[in-house]
mmCIF file of C-alpha atoms in Angstrom:
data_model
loop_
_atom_site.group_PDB
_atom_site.id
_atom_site.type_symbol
_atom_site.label_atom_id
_atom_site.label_comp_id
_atom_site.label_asym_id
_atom_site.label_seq_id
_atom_site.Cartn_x
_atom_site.Cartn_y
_atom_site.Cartn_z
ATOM 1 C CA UNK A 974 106.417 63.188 5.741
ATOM 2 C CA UNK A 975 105.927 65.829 3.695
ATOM 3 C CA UNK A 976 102.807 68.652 3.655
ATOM 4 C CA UNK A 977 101.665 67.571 0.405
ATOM 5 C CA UNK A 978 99.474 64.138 1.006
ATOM 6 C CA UNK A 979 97.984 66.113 4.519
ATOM 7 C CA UNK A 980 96.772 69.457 2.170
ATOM 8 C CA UNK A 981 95.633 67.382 -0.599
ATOM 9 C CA UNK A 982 93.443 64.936 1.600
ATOM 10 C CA UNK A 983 92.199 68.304 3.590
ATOM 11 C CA UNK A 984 90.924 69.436 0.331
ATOM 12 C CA UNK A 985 89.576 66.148 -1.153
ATOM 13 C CA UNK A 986 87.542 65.881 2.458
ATOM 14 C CA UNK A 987 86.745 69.425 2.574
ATOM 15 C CA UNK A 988 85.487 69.135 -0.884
ATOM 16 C CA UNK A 989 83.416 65.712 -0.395
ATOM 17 C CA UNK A 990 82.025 67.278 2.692
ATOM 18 C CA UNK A 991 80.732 70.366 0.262
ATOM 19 C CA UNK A 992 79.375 68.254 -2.234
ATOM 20 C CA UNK A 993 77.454 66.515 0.539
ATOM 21 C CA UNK A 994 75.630 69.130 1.863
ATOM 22 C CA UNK A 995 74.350 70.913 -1.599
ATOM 23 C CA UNK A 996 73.229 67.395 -3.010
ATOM 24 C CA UNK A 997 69.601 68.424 -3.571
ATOM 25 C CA UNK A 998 66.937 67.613 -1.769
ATOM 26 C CA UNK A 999 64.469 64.155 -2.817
ATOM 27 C CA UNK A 1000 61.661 65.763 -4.515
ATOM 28 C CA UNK A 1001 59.811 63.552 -1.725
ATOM 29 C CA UNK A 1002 61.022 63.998 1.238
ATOM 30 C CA UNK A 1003 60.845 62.020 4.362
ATOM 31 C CA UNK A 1004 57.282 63.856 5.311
ATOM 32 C CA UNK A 1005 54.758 64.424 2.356
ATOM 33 C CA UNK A 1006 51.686 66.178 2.349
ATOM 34 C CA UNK A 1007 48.804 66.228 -0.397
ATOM 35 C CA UNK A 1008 45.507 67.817 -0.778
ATOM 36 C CA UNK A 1009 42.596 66.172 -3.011
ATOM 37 C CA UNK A 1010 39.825 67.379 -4.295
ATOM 38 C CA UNK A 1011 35.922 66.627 -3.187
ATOM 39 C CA UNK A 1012 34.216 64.546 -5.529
ATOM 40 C CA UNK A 1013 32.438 67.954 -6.491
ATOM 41 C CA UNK A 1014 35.813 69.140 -7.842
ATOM 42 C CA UNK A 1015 35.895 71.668 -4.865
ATOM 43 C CA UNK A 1016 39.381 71.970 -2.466
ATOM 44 C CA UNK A 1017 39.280 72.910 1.372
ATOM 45 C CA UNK A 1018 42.805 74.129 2.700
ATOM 46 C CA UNK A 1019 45.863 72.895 4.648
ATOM 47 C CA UNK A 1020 48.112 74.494 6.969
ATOM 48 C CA UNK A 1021 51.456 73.218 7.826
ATOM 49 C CA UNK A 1022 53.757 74.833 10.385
ATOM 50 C CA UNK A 1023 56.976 73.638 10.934
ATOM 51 C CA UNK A 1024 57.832 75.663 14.068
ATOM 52 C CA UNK A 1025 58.858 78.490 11.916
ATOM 53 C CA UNK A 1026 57.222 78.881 8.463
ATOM 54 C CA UNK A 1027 53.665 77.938 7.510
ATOM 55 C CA UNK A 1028 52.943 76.510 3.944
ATOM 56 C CA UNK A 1029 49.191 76.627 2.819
ATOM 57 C CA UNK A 1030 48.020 73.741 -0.355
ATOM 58 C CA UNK A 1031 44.237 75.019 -1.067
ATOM 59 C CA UNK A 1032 44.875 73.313 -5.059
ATOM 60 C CA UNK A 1033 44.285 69.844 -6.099
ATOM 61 C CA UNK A 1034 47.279 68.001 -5.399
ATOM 62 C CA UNK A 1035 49.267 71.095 -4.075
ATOM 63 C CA UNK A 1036 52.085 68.974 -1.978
ATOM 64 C CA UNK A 1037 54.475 69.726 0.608
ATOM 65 C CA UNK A 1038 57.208 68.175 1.911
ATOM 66 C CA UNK A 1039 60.170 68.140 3.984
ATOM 67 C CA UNK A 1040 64.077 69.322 3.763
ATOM 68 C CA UNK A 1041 66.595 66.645 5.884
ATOM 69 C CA UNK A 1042 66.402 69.674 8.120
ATOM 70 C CA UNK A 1043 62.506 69.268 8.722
ATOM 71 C CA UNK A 1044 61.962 72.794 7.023
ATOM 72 C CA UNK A 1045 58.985 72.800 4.770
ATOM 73 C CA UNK A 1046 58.982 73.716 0.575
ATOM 74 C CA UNK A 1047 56.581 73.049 -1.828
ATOM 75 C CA UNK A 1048 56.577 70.171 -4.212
ATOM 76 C CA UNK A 1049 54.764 68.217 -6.753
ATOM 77 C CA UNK A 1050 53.123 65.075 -6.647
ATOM 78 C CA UNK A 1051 51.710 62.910 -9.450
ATOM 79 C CA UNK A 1052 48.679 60.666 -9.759
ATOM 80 C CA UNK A 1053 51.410 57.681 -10.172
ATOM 81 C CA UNK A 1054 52.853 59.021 -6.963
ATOM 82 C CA UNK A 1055 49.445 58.945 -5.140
ATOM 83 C CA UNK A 1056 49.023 55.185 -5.787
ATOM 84 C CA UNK A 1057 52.303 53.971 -5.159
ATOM 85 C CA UNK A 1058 52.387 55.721 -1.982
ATOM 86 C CA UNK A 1059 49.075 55.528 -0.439
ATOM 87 C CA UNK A 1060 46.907 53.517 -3.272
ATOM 88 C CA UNK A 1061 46.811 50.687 0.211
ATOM 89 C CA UNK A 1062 45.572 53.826 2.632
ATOM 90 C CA UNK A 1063 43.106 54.713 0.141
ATOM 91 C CA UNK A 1064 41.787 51.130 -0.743
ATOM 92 C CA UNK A 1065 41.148 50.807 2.837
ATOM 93 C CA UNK A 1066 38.564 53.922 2.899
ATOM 94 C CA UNK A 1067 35.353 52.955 4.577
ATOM 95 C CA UNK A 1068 31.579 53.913 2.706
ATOM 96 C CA UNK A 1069 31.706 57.510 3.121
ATOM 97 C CA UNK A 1070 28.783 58.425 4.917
ATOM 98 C CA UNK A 1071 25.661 59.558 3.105
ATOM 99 C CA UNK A 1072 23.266 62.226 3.947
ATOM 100 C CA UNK A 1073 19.706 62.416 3.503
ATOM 101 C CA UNK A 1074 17.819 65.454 3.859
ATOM 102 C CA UNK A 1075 13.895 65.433 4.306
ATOM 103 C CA UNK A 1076 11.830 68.468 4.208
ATOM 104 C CA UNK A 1077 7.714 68.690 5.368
ATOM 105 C CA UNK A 1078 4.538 70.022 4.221
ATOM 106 C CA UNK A 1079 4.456 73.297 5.495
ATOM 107 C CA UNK A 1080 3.536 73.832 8.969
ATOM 108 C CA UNK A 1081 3.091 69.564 9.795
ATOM 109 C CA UNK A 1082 5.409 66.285 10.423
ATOM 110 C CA UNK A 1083 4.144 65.161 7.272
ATOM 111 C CA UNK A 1084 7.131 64.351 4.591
ATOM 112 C CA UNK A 1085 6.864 66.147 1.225
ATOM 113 C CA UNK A 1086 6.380 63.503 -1.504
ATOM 114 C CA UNK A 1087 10.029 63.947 -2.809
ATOM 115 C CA UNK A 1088 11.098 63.518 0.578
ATOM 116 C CA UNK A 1089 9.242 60.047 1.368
ATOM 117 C CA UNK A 1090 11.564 58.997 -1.627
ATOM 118 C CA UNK A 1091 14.534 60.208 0.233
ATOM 119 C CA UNK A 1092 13.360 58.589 3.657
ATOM 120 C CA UNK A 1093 13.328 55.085 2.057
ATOM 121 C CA UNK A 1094 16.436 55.535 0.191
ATOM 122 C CA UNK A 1095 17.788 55.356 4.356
ATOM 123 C CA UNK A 1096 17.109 51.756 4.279
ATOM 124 C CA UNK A 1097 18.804 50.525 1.381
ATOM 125 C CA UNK A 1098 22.076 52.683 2.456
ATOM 126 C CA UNK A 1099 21.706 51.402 5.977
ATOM 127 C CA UNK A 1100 21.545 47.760 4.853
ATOM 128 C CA UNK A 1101 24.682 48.439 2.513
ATOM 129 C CA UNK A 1102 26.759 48.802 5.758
ATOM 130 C CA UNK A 1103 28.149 46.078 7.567
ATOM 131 C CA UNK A 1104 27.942 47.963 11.196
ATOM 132 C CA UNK A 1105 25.535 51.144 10.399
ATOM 133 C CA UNK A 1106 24.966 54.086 12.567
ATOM 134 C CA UNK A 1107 22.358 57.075 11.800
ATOM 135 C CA UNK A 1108 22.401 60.381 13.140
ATOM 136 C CA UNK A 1109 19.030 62.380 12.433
ATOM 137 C CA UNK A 1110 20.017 66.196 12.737
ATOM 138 C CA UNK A 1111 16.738 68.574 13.025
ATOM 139 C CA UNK A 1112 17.125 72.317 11.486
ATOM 140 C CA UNK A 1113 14.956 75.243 11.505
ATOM 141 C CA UNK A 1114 15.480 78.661 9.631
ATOM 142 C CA UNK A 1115 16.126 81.675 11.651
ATOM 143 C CA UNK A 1116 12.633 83.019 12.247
ATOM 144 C CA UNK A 1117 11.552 82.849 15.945
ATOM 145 C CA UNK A 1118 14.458 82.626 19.017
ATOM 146 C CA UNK A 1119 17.294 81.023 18.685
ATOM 147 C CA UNK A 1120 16.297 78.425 22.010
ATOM 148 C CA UNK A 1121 13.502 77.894 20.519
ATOM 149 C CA UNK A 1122 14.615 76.393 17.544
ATOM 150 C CA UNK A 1123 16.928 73.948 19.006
ATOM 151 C CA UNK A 1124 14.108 72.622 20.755
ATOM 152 C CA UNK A 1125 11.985 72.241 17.535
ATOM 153 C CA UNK A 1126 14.421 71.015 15.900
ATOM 154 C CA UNK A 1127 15.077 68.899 18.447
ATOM 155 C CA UNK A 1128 11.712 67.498 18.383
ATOM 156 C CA UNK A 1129 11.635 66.962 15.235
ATOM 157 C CA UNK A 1130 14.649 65.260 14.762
ATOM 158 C CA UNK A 1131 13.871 63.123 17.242
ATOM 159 C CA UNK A 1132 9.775 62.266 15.653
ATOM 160 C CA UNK A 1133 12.221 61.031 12.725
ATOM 161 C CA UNK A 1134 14.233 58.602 14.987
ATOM 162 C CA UNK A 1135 11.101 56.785 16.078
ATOM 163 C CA UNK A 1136 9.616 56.460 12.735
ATOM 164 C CA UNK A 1137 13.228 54.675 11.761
ATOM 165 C CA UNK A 1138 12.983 52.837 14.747
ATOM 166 C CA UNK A 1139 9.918 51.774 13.881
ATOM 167 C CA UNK A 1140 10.255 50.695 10.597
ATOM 168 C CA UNK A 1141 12.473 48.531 12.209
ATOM 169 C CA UNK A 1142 16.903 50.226 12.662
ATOM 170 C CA UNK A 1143 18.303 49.500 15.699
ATOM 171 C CA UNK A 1144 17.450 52.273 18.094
ATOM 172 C CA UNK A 1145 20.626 51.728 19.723
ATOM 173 C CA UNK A 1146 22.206 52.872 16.674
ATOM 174 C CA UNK A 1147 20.807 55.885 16.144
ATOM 175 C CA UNK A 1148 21.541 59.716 17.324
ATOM 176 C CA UNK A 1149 18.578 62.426 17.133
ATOM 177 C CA UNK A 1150 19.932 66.012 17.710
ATOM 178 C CA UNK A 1151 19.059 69.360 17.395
ATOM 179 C CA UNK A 1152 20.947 72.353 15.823
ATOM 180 C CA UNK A 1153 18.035 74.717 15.913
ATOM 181 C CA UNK A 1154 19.532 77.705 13.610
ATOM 182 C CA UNK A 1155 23.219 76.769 13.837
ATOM 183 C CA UNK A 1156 23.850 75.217 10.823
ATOM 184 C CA UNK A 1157 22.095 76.585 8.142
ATOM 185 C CA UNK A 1158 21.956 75.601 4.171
ATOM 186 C CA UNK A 1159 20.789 78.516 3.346
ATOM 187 C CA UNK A 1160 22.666 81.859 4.560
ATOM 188 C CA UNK A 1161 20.094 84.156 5.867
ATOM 189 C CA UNK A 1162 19.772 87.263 8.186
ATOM 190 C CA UNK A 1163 18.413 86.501 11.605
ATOM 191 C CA UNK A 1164 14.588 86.287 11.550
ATOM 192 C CA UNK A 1165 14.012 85.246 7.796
ATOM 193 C CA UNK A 1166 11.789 82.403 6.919
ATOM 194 C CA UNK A 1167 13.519 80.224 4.438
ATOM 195 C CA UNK A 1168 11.965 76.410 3.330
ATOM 196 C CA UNK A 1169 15.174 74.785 2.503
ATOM 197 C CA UNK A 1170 16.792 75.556 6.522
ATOM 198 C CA UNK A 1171 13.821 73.779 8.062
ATOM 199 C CA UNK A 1172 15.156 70.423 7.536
ATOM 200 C CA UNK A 1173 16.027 67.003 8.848
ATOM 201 C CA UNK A 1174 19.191 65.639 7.792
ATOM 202 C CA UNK A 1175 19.532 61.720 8.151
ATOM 203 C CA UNK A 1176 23.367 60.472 8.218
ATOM 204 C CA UNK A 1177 24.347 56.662 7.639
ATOM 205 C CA UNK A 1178 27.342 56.028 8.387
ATOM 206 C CA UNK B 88 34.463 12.682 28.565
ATOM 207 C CA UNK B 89 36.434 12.549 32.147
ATOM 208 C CA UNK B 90 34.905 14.609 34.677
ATOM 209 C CA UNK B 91 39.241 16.460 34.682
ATOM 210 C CA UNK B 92 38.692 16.677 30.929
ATOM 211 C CA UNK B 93 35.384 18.894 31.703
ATOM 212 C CA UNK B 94 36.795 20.836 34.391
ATOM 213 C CA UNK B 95 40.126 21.611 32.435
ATOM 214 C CA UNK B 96 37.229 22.911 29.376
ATOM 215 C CA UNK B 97 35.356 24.799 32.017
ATOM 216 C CA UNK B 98 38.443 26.592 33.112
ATOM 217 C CA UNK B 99 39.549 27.607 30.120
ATOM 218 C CA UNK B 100 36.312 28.993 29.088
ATOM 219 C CA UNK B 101 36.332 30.856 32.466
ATOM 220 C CA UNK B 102 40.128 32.549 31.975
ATOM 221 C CA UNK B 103 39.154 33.265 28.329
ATOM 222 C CA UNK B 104 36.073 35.359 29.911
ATOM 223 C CA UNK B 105 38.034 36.741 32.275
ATOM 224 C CA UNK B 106 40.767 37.740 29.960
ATOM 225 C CA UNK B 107 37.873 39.349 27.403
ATOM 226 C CA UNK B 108 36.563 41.427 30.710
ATOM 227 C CA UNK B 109 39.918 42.805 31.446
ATOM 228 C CA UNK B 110 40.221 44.326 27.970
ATOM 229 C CA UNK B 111 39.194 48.035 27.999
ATOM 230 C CA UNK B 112 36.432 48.708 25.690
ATOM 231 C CA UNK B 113 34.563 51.766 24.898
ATOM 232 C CA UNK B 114 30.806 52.174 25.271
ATOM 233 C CA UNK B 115 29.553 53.534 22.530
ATOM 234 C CA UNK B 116 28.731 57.311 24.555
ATOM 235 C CA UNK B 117 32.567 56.953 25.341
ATOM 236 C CA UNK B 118 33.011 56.133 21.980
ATOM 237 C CA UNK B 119 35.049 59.160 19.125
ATOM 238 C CA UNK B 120 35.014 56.294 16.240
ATOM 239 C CA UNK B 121 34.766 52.728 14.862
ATOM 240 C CA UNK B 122 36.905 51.006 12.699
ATOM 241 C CA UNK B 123 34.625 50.153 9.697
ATOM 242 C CA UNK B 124 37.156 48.682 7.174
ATOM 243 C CA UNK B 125 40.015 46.131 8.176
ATOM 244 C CA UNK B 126 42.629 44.068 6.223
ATOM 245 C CA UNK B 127 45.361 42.231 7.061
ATOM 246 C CA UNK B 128 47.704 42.706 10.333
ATOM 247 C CA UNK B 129 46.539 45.384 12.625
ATOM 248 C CA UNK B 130 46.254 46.266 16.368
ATOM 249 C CA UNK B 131 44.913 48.746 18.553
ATOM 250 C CA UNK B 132 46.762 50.100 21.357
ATOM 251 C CA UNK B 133 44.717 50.961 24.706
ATOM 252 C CA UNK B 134 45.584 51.743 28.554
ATOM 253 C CA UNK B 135 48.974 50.091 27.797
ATOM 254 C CA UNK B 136 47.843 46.990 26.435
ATOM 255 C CA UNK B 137 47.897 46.002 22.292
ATOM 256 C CA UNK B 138 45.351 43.561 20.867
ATOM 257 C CA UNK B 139 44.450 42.779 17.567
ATOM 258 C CA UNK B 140 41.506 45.079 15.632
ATOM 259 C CA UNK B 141 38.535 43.836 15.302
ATOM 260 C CA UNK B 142 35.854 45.476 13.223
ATOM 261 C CA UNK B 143 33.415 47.278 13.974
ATOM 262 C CA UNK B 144 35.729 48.318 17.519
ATOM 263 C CA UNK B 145 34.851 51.329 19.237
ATOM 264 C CA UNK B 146 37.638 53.675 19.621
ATOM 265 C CA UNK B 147 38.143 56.800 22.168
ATOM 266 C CA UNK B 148 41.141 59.441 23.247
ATOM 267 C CA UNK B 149 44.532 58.131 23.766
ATOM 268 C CA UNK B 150 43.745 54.974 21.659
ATOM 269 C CA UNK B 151 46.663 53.999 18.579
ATOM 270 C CA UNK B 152 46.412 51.963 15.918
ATOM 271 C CA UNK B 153 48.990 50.587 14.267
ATOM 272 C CA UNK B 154 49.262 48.564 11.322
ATOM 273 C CA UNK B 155 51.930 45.743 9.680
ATOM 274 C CA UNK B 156 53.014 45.588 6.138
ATOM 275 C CA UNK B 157 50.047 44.123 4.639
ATOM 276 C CA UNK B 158 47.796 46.013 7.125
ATOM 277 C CA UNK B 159 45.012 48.532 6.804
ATOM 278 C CA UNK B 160 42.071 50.211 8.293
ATOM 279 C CA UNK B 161 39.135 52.949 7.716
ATOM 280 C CA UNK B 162 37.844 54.747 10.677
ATOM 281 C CA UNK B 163 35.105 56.849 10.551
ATOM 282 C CA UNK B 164 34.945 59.567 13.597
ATOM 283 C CA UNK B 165 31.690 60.696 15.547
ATOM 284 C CA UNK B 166 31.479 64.231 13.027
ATOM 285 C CA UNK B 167 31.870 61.921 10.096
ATOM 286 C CA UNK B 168 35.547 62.823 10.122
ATOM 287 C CA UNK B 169 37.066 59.614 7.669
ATOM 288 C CA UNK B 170 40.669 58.479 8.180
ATOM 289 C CA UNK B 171 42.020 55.532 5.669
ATOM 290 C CA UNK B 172 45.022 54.281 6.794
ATOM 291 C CA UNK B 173 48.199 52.188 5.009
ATOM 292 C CA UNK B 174 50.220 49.919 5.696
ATOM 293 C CA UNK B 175 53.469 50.111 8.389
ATOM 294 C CA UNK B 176 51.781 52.931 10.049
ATOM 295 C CA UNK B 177 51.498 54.030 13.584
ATOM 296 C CA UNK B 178 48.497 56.414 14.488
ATOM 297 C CA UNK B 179 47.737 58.028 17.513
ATOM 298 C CA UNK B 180 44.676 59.479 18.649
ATOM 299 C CA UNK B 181 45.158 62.171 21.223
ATOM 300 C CA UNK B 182 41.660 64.203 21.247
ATOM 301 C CA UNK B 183 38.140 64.355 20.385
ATOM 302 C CA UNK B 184 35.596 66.411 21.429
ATOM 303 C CA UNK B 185 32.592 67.044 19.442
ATOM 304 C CA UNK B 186 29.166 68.455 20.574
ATOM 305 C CA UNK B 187 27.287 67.720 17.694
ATOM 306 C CA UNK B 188 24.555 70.266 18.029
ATOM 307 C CA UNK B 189 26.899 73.534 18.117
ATOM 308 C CA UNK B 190 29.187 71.651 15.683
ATOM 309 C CA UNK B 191 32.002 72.747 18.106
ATOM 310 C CA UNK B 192 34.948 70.790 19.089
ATOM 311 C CA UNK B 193 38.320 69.714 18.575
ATOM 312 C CA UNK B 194 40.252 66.846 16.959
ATOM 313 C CA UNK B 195 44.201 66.060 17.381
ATOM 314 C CA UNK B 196 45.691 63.065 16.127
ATOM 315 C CA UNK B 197 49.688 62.043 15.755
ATOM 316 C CA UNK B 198 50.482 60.146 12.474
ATOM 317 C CA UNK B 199 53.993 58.568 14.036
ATOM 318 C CA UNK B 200 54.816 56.756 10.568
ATOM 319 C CA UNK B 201 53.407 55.439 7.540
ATOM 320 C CA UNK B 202 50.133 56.583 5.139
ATOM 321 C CA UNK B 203 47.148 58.359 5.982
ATOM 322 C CA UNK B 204 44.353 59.411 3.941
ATOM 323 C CA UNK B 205 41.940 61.576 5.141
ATOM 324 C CA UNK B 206 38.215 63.060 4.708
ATOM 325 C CA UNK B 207 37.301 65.623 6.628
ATOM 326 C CA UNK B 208 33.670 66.268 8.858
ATOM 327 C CA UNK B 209 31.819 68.398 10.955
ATOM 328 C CA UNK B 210 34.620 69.562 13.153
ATOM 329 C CA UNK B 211 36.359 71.006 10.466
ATOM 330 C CA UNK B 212 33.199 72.834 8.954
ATOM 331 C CA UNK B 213 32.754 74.177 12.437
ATOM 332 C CA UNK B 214 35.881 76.093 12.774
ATOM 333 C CA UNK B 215 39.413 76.570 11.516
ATOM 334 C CA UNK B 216 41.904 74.674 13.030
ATOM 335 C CA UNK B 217 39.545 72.814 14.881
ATOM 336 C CA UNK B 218 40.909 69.529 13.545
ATOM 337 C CA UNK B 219 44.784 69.007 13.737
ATOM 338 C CA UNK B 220 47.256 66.833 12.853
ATOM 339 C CA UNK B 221 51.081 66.519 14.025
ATOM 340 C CA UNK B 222 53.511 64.574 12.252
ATOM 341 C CA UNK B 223 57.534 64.656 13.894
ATOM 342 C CA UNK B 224 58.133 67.850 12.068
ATOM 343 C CA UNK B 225 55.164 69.594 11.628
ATOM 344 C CA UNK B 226 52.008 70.322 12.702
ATOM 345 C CA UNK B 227 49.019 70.263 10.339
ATOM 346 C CA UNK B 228 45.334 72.194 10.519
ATOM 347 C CA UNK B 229 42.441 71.574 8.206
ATOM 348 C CA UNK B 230 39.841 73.936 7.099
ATOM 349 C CA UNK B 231 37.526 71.140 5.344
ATOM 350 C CA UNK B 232 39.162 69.082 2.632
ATOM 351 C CA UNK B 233 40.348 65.216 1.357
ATOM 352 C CA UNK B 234 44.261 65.179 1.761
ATOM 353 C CA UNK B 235 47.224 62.564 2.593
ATOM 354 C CA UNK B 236 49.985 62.370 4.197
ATOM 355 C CA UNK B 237 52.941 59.813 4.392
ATOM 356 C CA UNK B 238 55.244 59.899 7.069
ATOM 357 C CA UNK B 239 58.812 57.818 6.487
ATOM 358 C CA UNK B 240 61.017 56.261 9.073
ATOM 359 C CA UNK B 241 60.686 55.397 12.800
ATOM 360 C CA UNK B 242 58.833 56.844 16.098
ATOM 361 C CA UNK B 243 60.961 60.084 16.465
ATOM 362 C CA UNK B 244 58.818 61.809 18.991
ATOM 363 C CA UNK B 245 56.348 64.981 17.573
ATOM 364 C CA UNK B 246 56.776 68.376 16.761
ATOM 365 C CA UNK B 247 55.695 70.834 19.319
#
């Protein structure tokens, strides 16, 4: 046999095997990652590490995906790609939950007017929701020590829970906590009075 | 009714309560999340046993969900954490701790296959990379934000 029909199919294989391995890669590959915006418009950030690069998406729909090797690039999605690919995942979101937040007259348990408003506004959400829990979350600013606060805010949060429970939600259903100075809404240096921290925050969810 | 006809009823009430008491639930202090949305074909996954999701299910560490092709489900987590997820998909849920009055904690979950959508909660206002998510390539953290993530093929193990 001669040399010819061996060299040429060497080639021909050597050349399909070349063309194989630059075909470029599915602008989607097998993993795909997306980031959304709030409702507010605002975007949080993403890390993604794939053992030896890290690619961060902090846009609206910034997207990553994967290479056949499992490396990480950067991609682009469109809104036609996020509904044909998870349009079912997102039609099965659940109510978000909903926060409430109630402030007091100064120096009392008694609700500022606006915030009686806001306390029966928990009812309605709570009887939206097929299986409803509440957590009531008591704040304080950062005047005074910090152990004290998450006591008082403790208390508080929990005066809250008994008035819901009263008015008739499940009391099984409910959480009271305290975060004392932890988690403010206002950023403040240590030891300044600020209104809007000394809060209780009612979640349905 | 024949007094065999009774006692087969009462026996099969009696297996059906003792099957119910042999599935693993989660009280609700055990409990990371319930399932507040269902459709369709979907199980849960728990101490090596699979039954069907029911709503309104409690769900803790170690539990996975998994879903068929016209299945779907919306949990909502203990921090308010919100995961939607598609069809054909196999989630896993491999940690949650959350102390709700320090905000502090830690979240890990494996998305095996399929579509997730995801809202994020407390945890991952409390810290960075305090909620994390590993699909069989990479791993994912998430400083507060909505995002998705679709996952194609089989079961192929997780990245490390």
């Amino acid at each position: 046999m001669s040399r010819y029909p061996t060299g040429i199919f060497a080639v021909l294989a050597g050349a399909f095997v070349l063309a194989a391995c630059t075909q470029p890669e599915p602008r989607l590959g097998e993993t795909v990652f997306v980031v959304l915006p709030e409702e507010d418009g605002s975007v949080g950030e993403i890390s993604i590490d794939d053992g030896t690069n890290v690619v961060v998406l902090n846009q609206a729909l910034a997207a990553a995906t994967t290479n056949r090797d499992g490396s990480l690039r950067n991609t682009s999605v469109t809104d036609q790609d996020v509904e044909q690919i998870w349009g079912s995942a997102l039609e099965a979101q659940p109510l978000l939950p909903r926060d409430f937040i109630l402030y007091f007259e100064r120096g009392s348990d008694t609700l500022t007017a606006e915030s009686v408003t806001q306390f029966e506004a928990v009812f309605a959400e709570v009887e939206r929701r097929e299986l409803p829990e509440v957590d009531v979350v008591g704040h304080t600013d950062t005047t005074g020590a910090a152990d004290f606060n998450a006591k008082l805010s403790l208390e508080r949060a929990e005066k809250i829970r008994e008035l819901l429970v009263s008015r008739g939600i499940d009391e099984g259903g409910i959480s009271a906590i305290g975060r004392g100075e932890v988690d403010l809404l206002v950023e403040t240096a240590d030891d300044t009075a600020e209104a809007l921290n000394r809060r209780v925050q009612i979640t349905v969810r | 009714m024949s007094r065999f006809a009774r006692f087969a009823i009462a026996l099969t009430g009696v297996v059906f309560i003792g099957l119910a008491a042999a599935w693993p639930t989660w009280a609700d202090d055990g409990a990371i999340g319930h399932i507040k949305k269902l459709s369709g074909e979907a199980s849960v996954l728990r101490a090596g046993d699979t039954q069907p999701a029911a709503l309104g299910e409690a769900l803790g560490e170690a539990d996975e969900v998994m879903t068929g092709p016209d299945g779907s489900m919306g949990i909502v987590f203990a921090d308010n954490t919100v995961f939607s997820i598609g069809p054909n998909t196999h989630l896993a849920l491999e940690e949650f701790a959350y102390n709700p009055s320090t905000l502090e904690g830690s979240m890990l979950a494996d998305l095996l296959s399929g579509t997730l959508a995801v809202k994020t909660g407390d945890l991952a206002r409390g810290s960075p990379e305090a909620v994390r998510l590993r699909t069989p390539t990479a791993i994912l953290g998430v400083r507060g934000t909505r995002f998705l993530v679709r996952v194609s093929g089989g079961d192929e193990g997780m990245a490390q």
